[in-house]
Short mmCIF file of C-alpha atoms in Angstrom, two decimals:
data_model
loop_
_atom_site.label_atom_id
_atom_site.label_comp_id
_atom_site.label_asym_id
_atom_site.label_seq_id
_atom_site.Cartn_x
_atom_site.Cartn_y
_atom_site.Cartn_z
CA MET A 1 -32.27 -11.88 -9.74
CA ALA A 2 -32.08 -14.54 -12.44
CA SER A 3 -28.57 -15.45 -13.51
CA SER A 4 -29.39 -14.56 -17.11
CA GLU A 5 -30.34 -10.99 -16.22
CA ILE A 6 -27.50 -8.67 -17.21
CA THR A 7 -27.87 -4.92 -16.95
CA GLU A 8 -26.26 -2.45 -19.32
CA GLU A 9 -23.96 -1.33 -16.50
CA SER A 10 -22.79 -4.87 -15.66
CA THR A 11 -22.18 -5.61 -19.33
CA ALA A 12 -19.94 -2.56 -19.55
CA GLU A 13 -18.04 -3.65 -16.45
CA LEU A 14 -17.53 -7.16 -17.82
CA HIS A 15 -16.26 -5.73 -21.10
CA PHE A 16 -13.91 -3.38 -19.27
CA ASP A 17 -12.50 -6.18 -17.09
CA ASN A 18 -11.54 -8.01 -20.28
CA PHE A 19 -10.07 -4.91 -21.95
CA GLU A 20 -6.40 -5.75 -22.52
CA THR A 21 -4.93 -2.43 -23.63
CA PRO A 22 -4.00 -0.07 -20.74
CA ILE A 23 -5.74 3.28 -20.85
CA ALA A 24 -2.66 4.84 -19.25
CA PRO A 25 0.56 3.24 -20.54
CA LYS A 26 3.17 3.18 -17.79
CA PRO A 27 6.82 4.09 -18.39
CA ASN A 28 9.19 1.20 -17.73
CA GLY A 29 10.30 1.36 -14.09
CA ALA A 30 7.58 3.76 -12.94
CA ILE A 31 5.53 2.84 -9.85
CA ARG A 32 1.85 3.59 -10.19
CA ILE A 33 -0.12 3.84 -6.94
CA ALA A 34 -3.90 4.19 -6.92
CA VAL A 35 -5.14 6.07 -3.85
CA SER A 36 -8.76 6.70 -2.95
CA SER A 37 -9.75 10.31 -2.32
CA GLN A 38 -11.19 9.19 1.03
CA THR A 39 -7.70 8.22 2.23
CA LEU A 40 -5.77 11.10 0.67
CA PHE A 41 -8.12 13.62 2.27
CA ASN A 42 -10.33 13.50 5.37
CA MET A 43 -13.65 13.43 3.54
CA LYS A 44 -15.54 12.22 6.62
CA LYS A 45 -14.53 15.35 8.49
CA GLU A 46 -15.70 17.47 5.56
CA ARG A 47 -19.09 15.74 5.54
CA GLN A 48 -19.40 16.37 9.27
CA VAL A 49 -18.66 20.07 8.75
CA TYR A 50 -21.23 20.25 5.96
CA GLU A 51 -23.90 18.58 8.11
CA GLU A 52 -23.19 20.96 11.01
CA GLU A 53 -22.89 24.19 9.01
CA GLY A 54 -24.96 23.39 5.94
CA GLN A 55 -22.38 24.70 3.48
CA ASP A 56 -19.29 23.62 1.58
CA HIS A 57 -16.00 25.50 2.00
CA GLU A 58 -15.03 25.16 -1.64
CA ASP A 59 -12.25 27.74 -1.43
CA GLN A 60 -10.52 25.95 1.45
CA PRO A 61 -8.28 22.88 0.96
CA LEU A 62 -9.55 19.57 2.26
CA LEU A 63 -7.92 18.32 5.45
CA PRO A 64 -5.16 15.71 4.95
CA GLY A 65 -6.22 12.07 5.27
CA VAL A 66 -4.35 9.00 6.47
CA ALA A 67 -2.59 8.45 3.10
CA PHE A 68 -1.51 12.10 2.77
CA PRO A 69 1.92 11.78 4.49
CA PHE A 70 2.77 8.77 2.30
CA VAL A 71 1.82 10.60 -0.90
CA LYS A 72 3.63 13.78 0.22
CA ALA A 73 6.80 11.76 0.90
CA ILE A 74 6.49 10.21 -2.56
CA MET A 75 6.51 13.71 -4.05
CA THR A 76 9.80 14.39 -2.23
CA VAL A 77 11.36 11.26 -3.75
CA ASN A 78 10.18 12.30 -7.21
CA SER A 79 11.80 15.71 -6.76
CA HIS A 80 15.14 14.06 -5.95
CA LEU A 81 14.85 11.76 -8.96
CA ARG A 82 14.14 14.69 -11.29
CA GLU A 83 17.16 16.56 -9.94
CA LEU A 84 19.44 13.59 -10.64
CA TYR A 85 17.80 12.52 -13.89
CA PRO A 86 16.03 15.50 -15.55
CA ASP A 87 14.40 13.30 -18.21
CA CYS A 88 13.56 10.51 -15.78
CA LYS A 89 10.32 8.62 -16.38
CA GLU A 90 10.97 6.14 -13.58
CA LEU A 91 8.97 7.95 -10.92
CA PHE A 92 6.13 7.32 -8.54
CA GLU A 93 2.81 8.10 -10.23
CA ILE A 94 -0.43 8.62 -8.31
CA VAL A 95 -3.88 7.77 -9.62
CA LEU A 96 -6.62 9.38 -7.53
CA MET A 97 -9.61 7.03 -7.31
CA THR A 98 -12.82 8.81 -6.41
CA ASN A 99 -16.52 8.05 -6.22
CA ASN A 100 -17.43 11.55 -5.04
CA HIS A 101 -20.12 13.64 -6.65
CA PRO A 102 -18.80 15.52 -9.73
CA LYS A 103 -19.38 18.84 -7.92
CA ASP A 104 -16.69 17.81 -5.42
CA GLU A 105 -14.03 17.24 -8.07
CA GLY A 106 -13.17 20.94 -8.30
CA ARG A 107 -12.38 21.13 -4.62
CA LEU A 108 -10.29 17.96 -4.86
CA ILE A 109 -8.21 19.46 -7.65
CA ASN A 110 -7.85 22.77 -5.80
CA SER A 111 -6.69 20.93 -2.68
CA ILE A 112 -4.12 18.93 -4.64
CA ASN A 113 -2.74 22.13 -6.15
CA GLN A 114 -2.67 24.02 -2.85
CA TYR A 115 -0.74 21.20 -1.15
CA GLY A 116 1.73 21.06 -4.05
CA LEU A 117 0.94 17.47 -5.02
CA THR A 118 1.56 16.28 -8.57
CA ILE A 119 -1.37 14.02 -9.43
CA GLU A 120 -2.18 13.81 -13.12
CA TRP A 121 -4.43 10.75 -13.16
CA PHE A 122 -8.04 10.89 -11.94
CA CYS A 123 -10.48 7.99 -12.04
CA GLN A 124 -14.09 8.67 -11.05
CA SER A 125 -15.13 5.04 -10.76
CA GLY A 126 -18.51 5.28 -9.04
CA SER A 127 -19.52 2.93 -6.26
CA GLY A 128 -19.03 -0.33 -8.21
CA SER A 129 -15.98 -2.52 -8.70
CA THR A 130 -12.65 -0.80 -9.28
CA VAL A 131 -10.70 -3.87 -10.41
CA GLY A 132 -11.09 -3.20 -14.14
CA TYR A 133 -9.83 0.35 -13.70
CA LEU A 134 -6.90 -0.76 -11.53
CA LYS A 135 -5.83 -3.22 -14.21
CA ALA A 136 -6.24 -0.67 -16.99
CA TYR A 137 -4.05 1.82 -15.08
CA MET A 138 -1.45 -0.95 -14.58
CA THR A 139 -1.59 -0.36 -10.82
CA ASP A 140 1.35 -1.47 -8.67
CA LEU A 141 -0.42 -0.70 -5.37
CA TYR A 142 -3.98 0.23 -4.42
CA LEU A 143 -4.76 2.01 -1.13
CA SER A 144 -8.33 2.54 -0.01
CA GLU A 145 -10.53 2.85 3.06
CA ASP A 146 -12.98 0.37 1.48
CA SER A 147 -12.01 -3.09 2.73
CA GLU A 148 -14.28 -4.88 0.27
CA LYS A 149 -12.70 -3.18 -2.74
CA VAL A 150 -9.24 -3.93 -1.36
CA LYS A 151 -10.14 -7.59 -0.85
CA GLU A 152 -11.46 -7.79 -4.41
CA ALA A 153 -8.20 -6.31 -5.72
CA ILE A 154 -6.13 -8.83 -3.74
CA GLU A 155 -8.23 -11.67 -5.16
CA GLU A 156 -7.35 -10.37 -8.64
CA ARG A 157 -3.63 -10.40 -7.75
CA ILE A 158 -3.34 -6.63 -7.40
CA ALA A 159 -1.25 -5.44 -4.44
CA ALA A 160 -3.67 -3.62 -2.15
CA ALA A 161 -4.25 -2.60 1.46
CA THR A 162 -6.94 -1.00 3.57
CA MET A 163 -5.74 2.18 5.25
CA LEU A 164 -6.98 2.87 8.76
CA ALA A 165 -7.15 6.26 10.45
CA CYS A 166 -4.62 7.05 13.16
CA ASP A 167 -5.68 9.63 15.74
CA ASN A 168 -2.32 10.46 17.31
CA MET A 169 0.03 10.22 14.37
CA ASN A 170 3.78 10.25 15.02
CA LYS A 171 5.83 13.08 13.56
CA LEU A 172 7.21 11.76 10.27
CA SER A 173 10.32 12.53 8.24
CA ASP A 174 9.88 15.12 5.50
CA LYS A 175 13.17 14.13 3.85
CA GLN A 176 12.81 10.36 3.54
CA LEU A 177 10.04 7.96 2.49
CA ARG A 178 9.90 5.09 4.99
CA ILE A 179 7.97 1.92 4.18
CA ALA A 180 7.66 -0.98 6.63
CA PHE A 181 6.48 -4.46 5.64
CA ASP A 182 5.45 -7.52 7.57
CA GLY A 183 6.87 -10.70 6.05
CA ASP A 184 4.44 -13.62 5.98
CA ALA A 185 1.24 -13.04 3.96
CA VAL A 186 2.57 -9.62 2.87
CA LEU A 187 5.94 -10.02 1.14
CA PHE A 188 5.88 -13.82 1.41
CA SER A 189 3.00 -16.24 0.99
CA ASP A 190 1.09 -17.52 4.02
CA GLU A 191 2.28 -21.13 3.72
CA SER A 192 4.33 -20.91 6.93
CA GLU A 193 1.56 -19.10 8.82
CA ILE A 194 -0.79 -21.97 7.95
CA ILE A 195 1.55 -24.31 9.83
CA THR A 196 1.65 -21.96 12.83
CA LYS A 197 -2.13 -21.67 13.02
CA ARG A 198 -2.88 -25.35 12.52
CA GLN A 199 0.08 -27.07 14.19
CA GLY A 200 1.60 -24.52 16.55
CA LEU A 201 4.82 -22.52 16.90
CA ASP A 202 7.13 -25.51 17.40
CA ALA A 203 5.96 -27.05 14.14
CA PHE A 204 6.56 -23.71 12.40
CA ILE A 205 10.12 -23.47 13.70
CA ASP A 206 10.89 -27.07 12.69
CA ASN A 207 9.46 -26.45 9.23
CA GLU A 208 11.47 -23.25 8.68
CA LYS A 209 14.72 -24.90 9.73
CA LYS A 210 14.04 -27.90 7.49
CA LEU A 211 13.24 -25.63 4.51
CA GLU A 212 15.83 -22.95 5.31
CA ASN A 213 17.34 -23.11 1.83
CA LYS A 214 14.03 -23.20 0.00
CA PRO A 215 12.79 -19.68 -0.88
CA LEU A 216 9.34 -18.75 0.34
CA PRO A 217 6.72 -18.18 -2.36
CA GLN A 218 5.97 -14.53 -2.98
CA GLY A 219 3.12 -12.69 -1.27
CA PRO A 220 0.86 -9.91 -2.55
CA LEU A 221 3.29 -7.00 -1.98
CA LYS A 222 6.51 -8.63 -3.23
CA GLY A 223 6.09 -6.94 -6.61
CA PHE A 224 5.68 -3.52 -4.97
CA LEU A 225 8.84 -4.00 -2.89
CA GLU A 226 10.71 -5.04 -6.04
CA ALA A 227 9.58 -1.89 -7.86
CA VAL A 228 10.67 0.29 -4.91
CA TRP A 229 14.02 -1.52 -4.71
CA LYS A 230 14.69 -0.76 -8.39
CA LEU A 231 14.04 2.94 -7.78
CA GLN A 232 16.44 2.86 -4.84
CA GLN A 233 19.21 1.61 -7.14
CA LYS A 234 19.07 4.89 -9.07
CA PHE A 235 20.50 6.55 -5.97
CA TYR A 236 22.81 3.77 -4.84
CA THR A 237 24.51 3.49 -8.25
CA LYS A 238 25.57 7.14 -7.85
CA ARG A 239 26.72 6.40 -4.27
CA LEU A 240 24.19 8.89 -2.93
CA SER A 241 22.02 8.81 0.15
CA CYS A 242 18.66 7.35 -0.83
CA PRO A 243 15.44 9.16 0.18
CA ILE A 244 13.63 5.80 0.35
CA ARG A 245 14.14 3.41 3.25
CA THR A 246 12.50 -0.01 3.57
CA TYR A 247 12.02 -2.18 6.63
CA LEU A 248 11.04 -5.76 7.33
CA VAL A 249 9.20 -5.94 10.67
CA THR A 250 8.28 -9.55 11.31
CA SER A 251 7.19 -11.74 14.21
CA ARG A 252 9.66 -14.38 13.07
CA GLY A 253 12.63 -14.98 15.34
CA ALA A 254 16.14 -14.51 13.98
CA THR A 255 16.93 -18.23 14.21
CA GLY A 256 13.35 -19.52 14.15
CA GLY A 257 12.52 -18.50 10.59
CA GLY A 258 14.58 -15.36 10.10
CA VAL A 259 17.31 -17.10 8.14
CA ARG A 260 14.82 -18.43 5.59
CA ALA A 261 13.35 -14.95 5.15
CA LEU A 262 16.79 -13.44 4.44
CA LYS A 263 17.69 -16.25 2.05
CA THR A 264 14.40 -15.68 0.24
CA PHE A 265 15.31 -12.02 -0.35
CA LYS A 266 18.69 -13.13 -1.68
CA SER A 267 17.09 -15.61 -4.09
CA TRP A 268 14.84 -12.80 -5.38
CA GLY A 269 17.80 -10.48 -5.86
CA LEU A 270 16.17 -8.02 -3.44
CA ASP A 271 16.91 -6.58 -0.05
CA VAL A 272 15.45 -4.28 2.60
CA ASP A 273 17.45 -1.60 4.35
CA GLU A 274 16.67 -2.91 7.82
CA ALA A 275 15.27 -6.23 9.04
CA MET A 276 13.68 -6.57 12.47
CA PHE A 277 12.98 -10.07 13.85
CA LEU A 278 10.78 -9.71 16.93
CA SER A 279 10.18 -13.36 17.85
CA GLY A 280 6.53 -12.70 18.67
CA SER A 281 7.02 -9.43 20.56
CA PRO A 282 4.63 -6.51 19.88
CA LYS A 283 5.50 -4.48 16.80
CA GLY A 284 4.08 -1.15 17.98
CA PRO A 285 7.03 0.10 20.08
CA LEU A 286 9.57 -0.63 17.33
CA LEU A 287 7.40 1.00 14.69
CA GLN A 288 7.09 4.04 16.92
CA THR A 289 10.88 4.32 16.69
CA ILE A 290 11.05 3.72 12.92
CA ARG A 291 8.12 6.07 12.20
CA PRO A 292 7.23 4.74 8.75
CA HIS A 293 4.89 6.62 6.43
CA ILE A 294 3.07 3.33 6.00
CA PHE A 295 3.24 -0.13 7.61
CA PHE A 296 1.73 -3.17 5.88
CA ASP A 297 0.53 -6.19 7.87
CA ASP A 298 -1.99 -8.99 7.39
CA GLN A 299 -3.02 -9.34 11.05
CA MET A 300 -5.38 -6.84 12.63
CA SER A 301 -3.80 -7.34 16.06
CA HIS A 302 -0.51 -5.95 14.71
CA ILE A 303 -2.35 -3.18 12.87
CA GLU A 304 -4.16 -2.07 16.03
CA GLY A 305 -0.99 -2.25 18.12
CA ALA A 306 0.78 -0.02 15.61
CA ARG A 307 -2.08 2.49 15.41
CA GLU A 308 -2.31 2.80 19.18
CA LEU A 309 1.28 4.09 19.19
CA GLY A 310 0.81 6.53 16.32
CA THR A 311 1.87 4.48 13.28
CA ILE A 312 -0.03 4.71 9.99
CA ALA A 313 -0.96 1.12 9.20
CA ALA A 314 -2.53 -0.63 6.23
CA HIS A 315 -4.21 -4.03 6.39
CA VAL A 316 -3.43 -6.58 3.66
CA PRO A 317 -6.42 -8.99 3.56
CA TYR A 318 -4.52 -12.04 2.42
CA GLY A 319 -3.72 -15.39 3.96
CA ILE A 320 -5.02 -17.64 6.67
CA TRP A 321 -5.20 -14.96 9.39
CA SER A 322 -7.52 -12.89 7.23
CA GLN A 323 -10.06 -15.70 6.84
CA PRO A 324 -13.00 -16.41 9.18
CA SER A 325 -11.86 -18.77 11.93
CA GLU A 326 -14.40 -21.44 11.00
CA LEU A 327 -12.74 -21.75 7.57
CA THR A 328 -9.20 -22.11 8.91
CA THR A 329 -9.55 -24.68 11.64
#
């Protein structure tokens, strides 16, 4: 296609990407999470049933998807916040992103109501780019099964991750939202991982000790952690138990890079509830103990290790380990 050929649809998308006024103004302190319908509900299973039986079960709720426990736990946190602060606007807000056929929207809404989820925002974006919509909704985090859309969001500096199905999911807490983060290329930039990949582990350790007092640059999910941390303070200031718990689960060793990570949190004015420095050991067994509702990591080897032991994991396609090997050597 000639570069000068612009369709009506692409013109609309370009205009929308440059649209500066949010279509859904966000209350100060609220956390807005965009979740695809394919991750909230098991739409693949529903398609399989339809192909086998030749009919839709419109009166039955859709089966929960991989993001469902995370969203359900968010609803629990919101309930606690409303009890403490009846007029509180600083809540988690969910935007349901869908490219389903309009006839499926009714069943989506019925399922949301039957499961007791509070989801006011719907965005039927079609099969094209979602970036313009994510910006307009002032999205703090985007979760999808579509790795290409997630990568596009990351490239536009929107925190995002690809959620992957987990067959034998661990039993999760229904009283506490647990979020686990990798460090490098998730909360921090990948500058230290570049040294590891190109020069080896010894060079990484030397670099981290040399730069121990220099904060790491932020990574794609630092802003999301900061927003969660601010919500946590609404409980801590009242000296109450917080229904949100955050974890750092990193391959860094405690002395070989761990100190710099902790000092980086301090420089940001942030903290996590628990920090685990594994010094290269597998993350799966520890995550199986923590049982987070979601675990963010940039390396597929850690993602797969977590999933094998029942942890819901989300891949953050950012940094040197997410690039084709021929581009990083």
